[in-house]
Tab-separated table of C-alpha atoms in Angstrom:
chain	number	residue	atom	x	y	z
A	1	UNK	CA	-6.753	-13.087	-13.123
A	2	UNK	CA	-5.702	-10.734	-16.078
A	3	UNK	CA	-3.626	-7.589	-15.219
A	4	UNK	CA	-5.922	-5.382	-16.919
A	5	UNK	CA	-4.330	-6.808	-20.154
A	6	UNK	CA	-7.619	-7.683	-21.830
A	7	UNK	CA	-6.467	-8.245	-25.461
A	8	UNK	CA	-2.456	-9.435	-25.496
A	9	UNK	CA	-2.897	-8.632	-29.412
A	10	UNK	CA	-2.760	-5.132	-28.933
A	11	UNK	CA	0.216	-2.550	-30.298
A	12	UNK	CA	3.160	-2.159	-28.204
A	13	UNK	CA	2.052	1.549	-27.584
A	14	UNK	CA	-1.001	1.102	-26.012
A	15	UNK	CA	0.633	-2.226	-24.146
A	16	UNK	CA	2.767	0.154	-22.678
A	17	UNK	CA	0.350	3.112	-22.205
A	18	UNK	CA	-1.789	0.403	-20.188
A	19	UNK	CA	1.410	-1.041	-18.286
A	20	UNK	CA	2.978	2.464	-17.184
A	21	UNK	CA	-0.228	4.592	-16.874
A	22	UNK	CA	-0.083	5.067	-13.048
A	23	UNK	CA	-3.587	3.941	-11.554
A	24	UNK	CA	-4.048	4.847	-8.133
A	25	UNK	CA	-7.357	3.456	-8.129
A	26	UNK	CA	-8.140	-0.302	-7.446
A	27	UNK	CA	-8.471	-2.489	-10.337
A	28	UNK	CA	-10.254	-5.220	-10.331
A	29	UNK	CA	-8.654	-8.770	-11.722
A	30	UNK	CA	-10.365	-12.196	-12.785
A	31	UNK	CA	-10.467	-14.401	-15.864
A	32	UNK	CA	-13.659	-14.676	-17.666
A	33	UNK	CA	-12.959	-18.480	-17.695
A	34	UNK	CA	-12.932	-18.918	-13.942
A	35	UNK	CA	-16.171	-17.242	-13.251
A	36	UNK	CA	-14.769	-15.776	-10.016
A	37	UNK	CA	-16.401	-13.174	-8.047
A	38	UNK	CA	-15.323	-9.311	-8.178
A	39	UNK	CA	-15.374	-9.164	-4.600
A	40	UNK	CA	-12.722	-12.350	-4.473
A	41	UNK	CA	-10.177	-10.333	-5.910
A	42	UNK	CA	-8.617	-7.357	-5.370
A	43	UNK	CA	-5.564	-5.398	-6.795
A	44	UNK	CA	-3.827	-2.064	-6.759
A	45	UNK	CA	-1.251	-0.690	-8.990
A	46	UNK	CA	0.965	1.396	-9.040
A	47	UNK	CA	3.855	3.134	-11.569
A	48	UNK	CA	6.760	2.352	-9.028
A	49	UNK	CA	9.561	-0.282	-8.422
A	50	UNK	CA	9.551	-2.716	-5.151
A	51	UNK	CA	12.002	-4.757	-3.182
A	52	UNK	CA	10.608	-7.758	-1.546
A	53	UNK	CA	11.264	-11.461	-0.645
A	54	UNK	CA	9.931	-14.597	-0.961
A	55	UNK	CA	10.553	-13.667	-5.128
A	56	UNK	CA	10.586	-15.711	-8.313
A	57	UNK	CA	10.688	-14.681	-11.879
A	58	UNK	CA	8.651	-15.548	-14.809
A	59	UNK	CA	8.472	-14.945	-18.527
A	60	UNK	CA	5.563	-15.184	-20.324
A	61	UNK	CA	2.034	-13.856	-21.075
A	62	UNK	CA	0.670	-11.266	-18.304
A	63	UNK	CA	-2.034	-14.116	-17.517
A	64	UNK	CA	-0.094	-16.919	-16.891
A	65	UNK	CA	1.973	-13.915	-14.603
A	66	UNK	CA	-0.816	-13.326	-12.547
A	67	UNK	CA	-2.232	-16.805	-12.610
A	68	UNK	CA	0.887	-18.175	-11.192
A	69	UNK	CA	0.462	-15.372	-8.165
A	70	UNK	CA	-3.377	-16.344	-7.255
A	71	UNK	CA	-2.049	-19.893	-6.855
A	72	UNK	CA	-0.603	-18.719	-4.623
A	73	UNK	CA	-2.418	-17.052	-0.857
A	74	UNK	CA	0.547	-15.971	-0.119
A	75	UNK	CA	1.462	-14.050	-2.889
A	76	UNK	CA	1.383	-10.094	-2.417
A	77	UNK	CA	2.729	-8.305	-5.271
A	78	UNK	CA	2.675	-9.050	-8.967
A	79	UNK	CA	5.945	-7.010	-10.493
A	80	UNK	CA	5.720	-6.015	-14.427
A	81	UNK	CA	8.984	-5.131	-15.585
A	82	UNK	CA	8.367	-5.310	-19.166
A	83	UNK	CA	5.952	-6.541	-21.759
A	84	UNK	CA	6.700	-6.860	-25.725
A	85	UNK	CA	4.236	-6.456	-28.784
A	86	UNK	CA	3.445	-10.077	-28.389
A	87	UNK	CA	2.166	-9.630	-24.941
A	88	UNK	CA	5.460	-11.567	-23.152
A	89	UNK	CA	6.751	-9.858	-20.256
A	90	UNK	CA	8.774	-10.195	-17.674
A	91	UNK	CA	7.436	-10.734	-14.276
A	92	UNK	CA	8.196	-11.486	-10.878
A	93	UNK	CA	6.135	-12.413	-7.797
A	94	UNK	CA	6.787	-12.033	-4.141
A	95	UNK	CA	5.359	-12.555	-0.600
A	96	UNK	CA	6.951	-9.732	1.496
A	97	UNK	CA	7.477	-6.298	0.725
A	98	UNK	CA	10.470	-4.731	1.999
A	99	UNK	CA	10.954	-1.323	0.271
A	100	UNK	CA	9.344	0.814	-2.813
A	101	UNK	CA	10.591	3.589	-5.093
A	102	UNK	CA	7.470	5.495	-5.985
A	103	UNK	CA	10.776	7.872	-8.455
A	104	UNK	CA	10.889	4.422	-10.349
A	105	UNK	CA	8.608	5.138	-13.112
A	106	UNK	CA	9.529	2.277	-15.954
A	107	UNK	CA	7.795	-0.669	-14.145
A	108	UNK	CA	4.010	-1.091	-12.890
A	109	UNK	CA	3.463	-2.785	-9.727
A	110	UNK	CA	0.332	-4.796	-8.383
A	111	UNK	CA	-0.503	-5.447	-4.978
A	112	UNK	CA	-2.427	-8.146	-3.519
A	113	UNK	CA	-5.196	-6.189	-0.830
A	114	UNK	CA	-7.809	-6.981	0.790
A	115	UNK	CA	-9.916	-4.278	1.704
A	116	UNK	CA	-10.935	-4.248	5.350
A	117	UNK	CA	-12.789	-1.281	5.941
A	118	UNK	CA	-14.644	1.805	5.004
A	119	UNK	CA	-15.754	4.855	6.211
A	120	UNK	CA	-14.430	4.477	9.855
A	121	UNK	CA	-12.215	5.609	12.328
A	122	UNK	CA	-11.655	2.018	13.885
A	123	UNK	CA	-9.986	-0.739	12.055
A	124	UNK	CA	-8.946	-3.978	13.634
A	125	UNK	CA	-5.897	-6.235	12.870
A	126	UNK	CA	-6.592	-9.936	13.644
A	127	UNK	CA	-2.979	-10.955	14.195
A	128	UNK	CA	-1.349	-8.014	14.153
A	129	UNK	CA	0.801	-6.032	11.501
A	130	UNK	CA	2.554	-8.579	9.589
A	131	UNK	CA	5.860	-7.447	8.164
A	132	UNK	CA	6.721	-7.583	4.450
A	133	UNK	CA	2.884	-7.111	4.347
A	134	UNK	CA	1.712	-3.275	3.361
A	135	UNK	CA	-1.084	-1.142	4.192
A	136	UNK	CA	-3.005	0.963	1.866
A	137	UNK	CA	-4.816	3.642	3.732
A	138	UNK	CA	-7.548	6.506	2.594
A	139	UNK	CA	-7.916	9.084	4.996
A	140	UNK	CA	-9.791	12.317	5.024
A	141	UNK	CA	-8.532	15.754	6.580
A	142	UNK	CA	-11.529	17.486	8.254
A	143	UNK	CA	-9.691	18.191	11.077
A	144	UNK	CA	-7.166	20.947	12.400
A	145	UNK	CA	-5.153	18.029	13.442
A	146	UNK	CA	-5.483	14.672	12.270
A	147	UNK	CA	-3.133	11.441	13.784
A	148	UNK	CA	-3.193	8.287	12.383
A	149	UNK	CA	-2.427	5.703	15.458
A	150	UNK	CA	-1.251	1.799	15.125
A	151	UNK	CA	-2.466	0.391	18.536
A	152	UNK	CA	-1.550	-1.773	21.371
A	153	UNK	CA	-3.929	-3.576	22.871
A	154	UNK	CA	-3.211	-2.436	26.069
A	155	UNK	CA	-4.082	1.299	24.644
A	156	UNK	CA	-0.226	2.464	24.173
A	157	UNK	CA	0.539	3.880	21.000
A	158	UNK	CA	3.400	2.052	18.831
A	159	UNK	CA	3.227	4.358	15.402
A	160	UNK	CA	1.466	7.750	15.744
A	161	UNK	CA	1.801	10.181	12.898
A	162	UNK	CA	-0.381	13.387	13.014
A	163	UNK	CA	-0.960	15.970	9.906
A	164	UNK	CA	-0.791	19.568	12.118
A	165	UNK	CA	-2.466	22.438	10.242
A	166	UNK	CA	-1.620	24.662	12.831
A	167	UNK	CA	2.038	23.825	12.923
A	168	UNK	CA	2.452	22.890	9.016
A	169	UNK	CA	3.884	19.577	10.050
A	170	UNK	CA	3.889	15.907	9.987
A	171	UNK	CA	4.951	14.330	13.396
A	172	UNK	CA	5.613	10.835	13.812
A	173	UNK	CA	6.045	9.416	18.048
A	174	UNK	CA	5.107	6.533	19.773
A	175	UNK	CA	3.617	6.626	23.326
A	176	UNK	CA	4.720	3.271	25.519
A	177	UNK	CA	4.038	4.705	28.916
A	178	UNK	CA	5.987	7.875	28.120
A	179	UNK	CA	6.347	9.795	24.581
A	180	UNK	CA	9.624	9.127	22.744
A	181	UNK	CA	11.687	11.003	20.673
A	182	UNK	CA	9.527	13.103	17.917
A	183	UNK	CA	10.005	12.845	14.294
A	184	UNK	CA	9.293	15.860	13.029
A	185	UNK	CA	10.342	15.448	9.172
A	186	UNK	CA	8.220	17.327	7.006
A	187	UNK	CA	8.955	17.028	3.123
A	188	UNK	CA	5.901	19.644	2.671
A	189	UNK	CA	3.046	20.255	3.554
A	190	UNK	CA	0.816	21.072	0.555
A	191	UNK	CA	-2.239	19.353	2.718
A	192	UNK	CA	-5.409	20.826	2.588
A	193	UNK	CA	-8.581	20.639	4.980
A	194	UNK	CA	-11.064	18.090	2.759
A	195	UNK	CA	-8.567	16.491	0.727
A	196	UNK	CA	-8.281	12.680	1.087
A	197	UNK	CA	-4.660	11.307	0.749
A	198	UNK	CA	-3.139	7.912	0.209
A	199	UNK	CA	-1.053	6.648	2.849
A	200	UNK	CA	0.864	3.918	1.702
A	201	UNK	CA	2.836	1.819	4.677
A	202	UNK	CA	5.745	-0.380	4.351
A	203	UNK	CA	6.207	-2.715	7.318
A	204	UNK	CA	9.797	-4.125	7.346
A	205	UNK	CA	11.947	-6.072	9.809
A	206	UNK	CA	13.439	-2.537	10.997
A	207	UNK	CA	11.148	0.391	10.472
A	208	UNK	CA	8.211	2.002	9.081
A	209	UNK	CA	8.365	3.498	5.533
A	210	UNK	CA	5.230	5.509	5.874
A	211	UNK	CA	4.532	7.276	1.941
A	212	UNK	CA	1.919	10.153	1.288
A	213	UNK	CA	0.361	10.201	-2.129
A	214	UNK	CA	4.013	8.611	-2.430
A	215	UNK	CA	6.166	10.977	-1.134
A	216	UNK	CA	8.277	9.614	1.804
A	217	UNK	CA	7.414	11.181	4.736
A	218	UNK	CA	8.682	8.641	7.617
A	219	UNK	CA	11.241	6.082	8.324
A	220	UNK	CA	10.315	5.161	11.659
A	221	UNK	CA	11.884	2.248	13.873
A	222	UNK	CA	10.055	-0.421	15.028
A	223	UNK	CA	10.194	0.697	19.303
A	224	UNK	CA	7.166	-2.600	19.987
A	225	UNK	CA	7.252	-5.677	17.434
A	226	UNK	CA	4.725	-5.323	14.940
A	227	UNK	CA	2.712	-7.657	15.193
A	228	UNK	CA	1.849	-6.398	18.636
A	229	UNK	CA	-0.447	-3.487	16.556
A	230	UNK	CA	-3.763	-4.920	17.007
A	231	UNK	CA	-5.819	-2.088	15.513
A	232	UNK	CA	-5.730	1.119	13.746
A	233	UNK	CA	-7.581	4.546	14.837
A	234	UNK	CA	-7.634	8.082	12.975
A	235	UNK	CA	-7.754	10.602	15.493
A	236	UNK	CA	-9.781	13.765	16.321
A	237	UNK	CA	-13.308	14.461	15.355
A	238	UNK	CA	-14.313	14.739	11.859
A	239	UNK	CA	-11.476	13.166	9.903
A	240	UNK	CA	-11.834	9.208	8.903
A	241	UNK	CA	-10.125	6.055	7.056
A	242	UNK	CA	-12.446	6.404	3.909
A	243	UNK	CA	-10.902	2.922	2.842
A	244	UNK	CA	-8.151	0.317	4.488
A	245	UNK	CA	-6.613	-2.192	2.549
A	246	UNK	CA	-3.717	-4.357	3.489
């Protein structure tokens, strides 16, 4: 599994125009010699810095980096710090993800997904949200109001956050029988009807870091366990998860 580093020979200026180009997109990582299937293997990247647990720290080539992570299943995020002319770089690898800094533009993260779903407005969580374990979310806004709604399975609502057109807000709530306290913080609202956003959540022991197109938007305490989230909806008519990786 090669971190997009396809030819360790290369200058140290396009090493590092590879490393800290930030790809939203999902790259796609496996040696030629392993013959492994494209749909085995799954990583996104991103020009940011993480905190997470579970860690250990490597130096040497980017392959022997990520080859040390896919030994591992439970390995979730491959961390690049730096990376000579000679291809060496500093790595670490880690099993939980507690925090991210999406200002932190001198390192290039890659996550370990899975993608889950497409194209729906339903996704199910076999075990529940798992913390140190983050979600990747496409969602489309075709809607005058759109909520994105982590699930109970007795229909309650632990994590609701809804994009309001008509108010120019992002509210975050939680119904449990009754609706709690509102959090109403709203960095901006630049949305627009159409546009399809990343939603990046961080599940940690105390809260929900919920980033859009890596802005933070939400730091919302956990009022149910986590792993009590069996499923995820998108609410309202038109609007969808395009993709869901976690």
């Amino acid at each position: 599994m090669l971190l997009t580093f396809h030819n360790l020979q290369q200058t140290q200026s396009t090493l590092y125009t590879l490393l800290f180009g930030f790809i939203c997109s999902v790259t796609w990582l496996c040696p030629v010699s392993t013959g492994c299937s494209h749909d085995k293997i799954k990583y996104a990247s991103f020009k940011a810095s993480p905190t997470g647990a579970a860690c250990s720290t490597t130096t040497g080539e980017a392959a022997a980096c990520s080859t040390l992570c896919s030994a591992s299943s439970l390995c979730k995020i491959v961390y690049v710090t730096t990376c000579d002319a000679n291809g060496q770089c500093t790595c670490a690898f880690c099993n939980q993800l507690t925090g991210i800094d999406f200002s932190q533009t001198n390192a290039v993260t890659f996550f370990n997904f899975q993608l889950i779903g497409v194209n729906t407005r339903q996704i199910h969580l076999a075990g529940g949200l798992v913390i140190g374990q983050p979600l990747l979310i496409m969602i489309t806004l075709e809607d005058t109001m759109v909520s994105l709604n982590f699930m109970m399975a007795n229909g309650r609502v632990a994590f609701i956050t809804e994009i309001r057109f008509n108010e120019r807000s992002v509210v975050s709530n939680s119904f449990l029988g009754y609706w709690g306290a509102e959090d109403r913080n709203t960095p901006h609202f630049n949305f627009q009807y159409g546009q399809k956003p990343w939603v990046f959540c961080v599940v940690n022991s105390e809260r929900y870091d919920l980033y859009i197109d890596q802005v933070l938007f939400k730091q919302f305490p956990h009022r149910v366990p986590p792993s009590q989230v069996v499923e995820v909806t998108i609410g309202r008519e038109n609007s969808l998860i395009k993709t869901f990786r976690r």
